[in-house]
Short mmCIF file of C-alpha atoms in Angstrom, two decimals:
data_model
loop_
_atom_site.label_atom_id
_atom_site.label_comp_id
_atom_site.label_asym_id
_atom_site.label_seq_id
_atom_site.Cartn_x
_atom_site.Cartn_y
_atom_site.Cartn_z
CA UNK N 1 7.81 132.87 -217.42
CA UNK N 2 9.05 131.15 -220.61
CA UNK N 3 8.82 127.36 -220.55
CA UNK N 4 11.64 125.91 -221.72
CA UNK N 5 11.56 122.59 -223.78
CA UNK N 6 14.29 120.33 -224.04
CA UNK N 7 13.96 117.42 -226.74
CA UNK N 8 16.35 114.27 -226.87
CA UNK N 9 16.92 113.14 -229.90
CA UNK N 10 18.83 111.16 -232.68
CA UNK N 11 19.94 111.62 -236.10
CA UNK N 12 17.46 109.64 -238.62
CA UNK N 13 14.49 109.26 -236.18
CA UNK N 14 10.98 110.20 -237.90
CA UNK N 15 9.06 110.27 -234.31
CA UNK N 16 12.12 112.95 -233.85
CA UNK N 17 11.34 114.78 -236.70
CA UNK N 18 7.66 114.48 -235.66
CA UNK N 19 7.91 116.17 -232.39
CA UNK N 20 10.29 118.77 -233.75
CA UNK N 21 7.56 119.70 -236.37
CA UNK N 22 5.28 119.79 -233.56
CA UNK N 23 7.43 121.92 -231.13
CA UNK N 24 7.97 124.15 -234.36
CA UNK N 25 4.10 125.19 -234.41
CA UNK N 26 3.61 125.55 -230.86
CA UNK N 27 6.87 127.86 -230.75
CA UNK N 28 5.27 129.93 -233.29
CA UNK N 29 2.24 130.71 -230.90
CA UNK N 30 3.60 130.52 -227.79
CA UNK N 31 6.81 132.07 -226.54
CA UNK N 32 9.58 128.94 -225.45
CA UNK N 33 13.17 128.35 -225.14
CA UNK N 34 13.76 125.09 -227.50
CA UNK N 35 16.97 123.21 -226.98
CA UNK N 36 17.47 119.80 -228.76
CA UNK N 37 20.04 116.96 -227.41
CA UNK N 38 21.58 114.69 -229.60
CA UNK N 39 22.06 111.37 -227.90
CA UNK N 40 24.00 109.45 -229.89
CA UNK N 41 27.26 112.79 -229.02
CA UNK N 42 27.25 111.41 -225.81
CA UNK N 43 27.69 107.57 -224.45
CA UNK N 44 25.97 108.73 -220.93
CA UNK N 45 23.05 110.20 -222.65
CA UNK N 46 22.90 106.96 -225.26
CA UNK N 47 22.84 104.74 -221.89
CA UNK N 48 20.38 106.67 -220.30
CA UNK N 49 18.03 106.98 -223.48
CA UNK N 50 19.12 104.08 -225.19
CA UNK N 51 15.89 103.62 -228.37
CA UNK N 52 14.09 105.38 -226.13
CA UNK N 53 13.84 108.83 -227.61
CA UNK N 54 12.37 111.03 -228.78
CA UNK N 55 11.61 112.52 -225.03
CA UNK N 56 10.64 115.74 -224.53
CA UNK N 57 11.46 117.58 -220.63
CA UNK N 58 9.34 121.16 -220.07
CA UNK N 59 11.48 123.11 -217.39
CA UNK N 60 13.30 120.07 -216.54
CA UNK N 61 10.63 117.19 -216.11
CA UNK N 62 10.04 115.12 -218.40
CA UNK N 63 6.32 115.65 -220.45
CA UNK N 64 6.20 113.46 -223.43
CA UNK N 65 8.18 110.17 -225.21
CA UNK N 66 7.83 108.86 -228.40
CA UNK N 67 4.91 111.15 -230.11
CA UNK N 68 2.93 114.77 -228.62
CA UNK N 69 0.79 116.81 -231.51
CA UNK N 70 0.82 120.60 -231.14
CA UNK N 71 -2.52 120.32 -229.91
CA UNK N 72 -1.54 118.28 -226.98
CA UNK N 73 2.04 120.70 -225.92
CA UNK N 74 0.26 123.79 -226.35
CA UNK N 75 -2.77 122.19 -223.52
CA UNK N 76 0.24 121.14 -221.51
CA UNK N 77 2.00 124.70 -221.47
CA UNK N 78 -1.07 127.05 -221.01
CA UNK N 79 -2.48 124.41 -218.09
CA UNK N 80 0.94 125.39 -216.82
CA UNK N 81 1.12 128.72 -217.51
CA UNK N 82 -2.14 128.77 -215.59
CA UNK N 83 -1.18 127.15 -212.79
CA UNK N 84 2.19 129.33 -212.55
CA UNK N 85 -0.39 133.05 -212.33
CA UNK N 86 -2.66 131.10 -209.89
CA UNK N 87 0.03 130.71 -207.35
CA UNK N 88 1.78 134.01 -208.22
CA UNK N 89 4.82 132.99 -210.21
CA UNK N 90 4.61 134.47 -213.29
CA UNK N 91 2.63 137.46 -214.14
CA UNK N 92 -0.60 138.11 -216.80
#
């Protein structure tokens, strides 16, 4: 199973760019589906989110706001990944 990351975002945000460069190594070790969400396109996700981005949701929960190194995402998906073969959802 492929995790798949979802970042909010904003234009001109260096913890943004931060976890995108971060994202960007783990992606090129372990396979993920990366979208990124602009907040300030929509007013429901800038009321939601408000200053409070960047946050970053793995299959649909939310895993990390504000800052994550590579080193911490890539413990987060293989603990996952782990978890997923020990209870039979996704094979070695």
């Amino acid at each position: 199973m492929t995790a798949q990351l979802t970042l909010y975002s904003r234009k001109d945000c260096c913890l943004c760019d931060d976890m995108k460069a971060a994202i960007k190594v783990v992606a090129a070790q372990l396979p993920l589906e990366f979208d990124e969400i602009d907040i300030d396109g929509s007013s429901e996700l800038r009321e939601e989110f408000g200053n409070e981005v960047p946050v970053l949701f793995i299959d649909g929960r939310k895993a990390f706001k504000y800052r994550v190194t590579a080193a911490e995402l890539t413990r987060k998906l293989r603990r996952k990944r782990r978890l997923l073969r020990a209870i039979g959802k996704e094979s070695p």
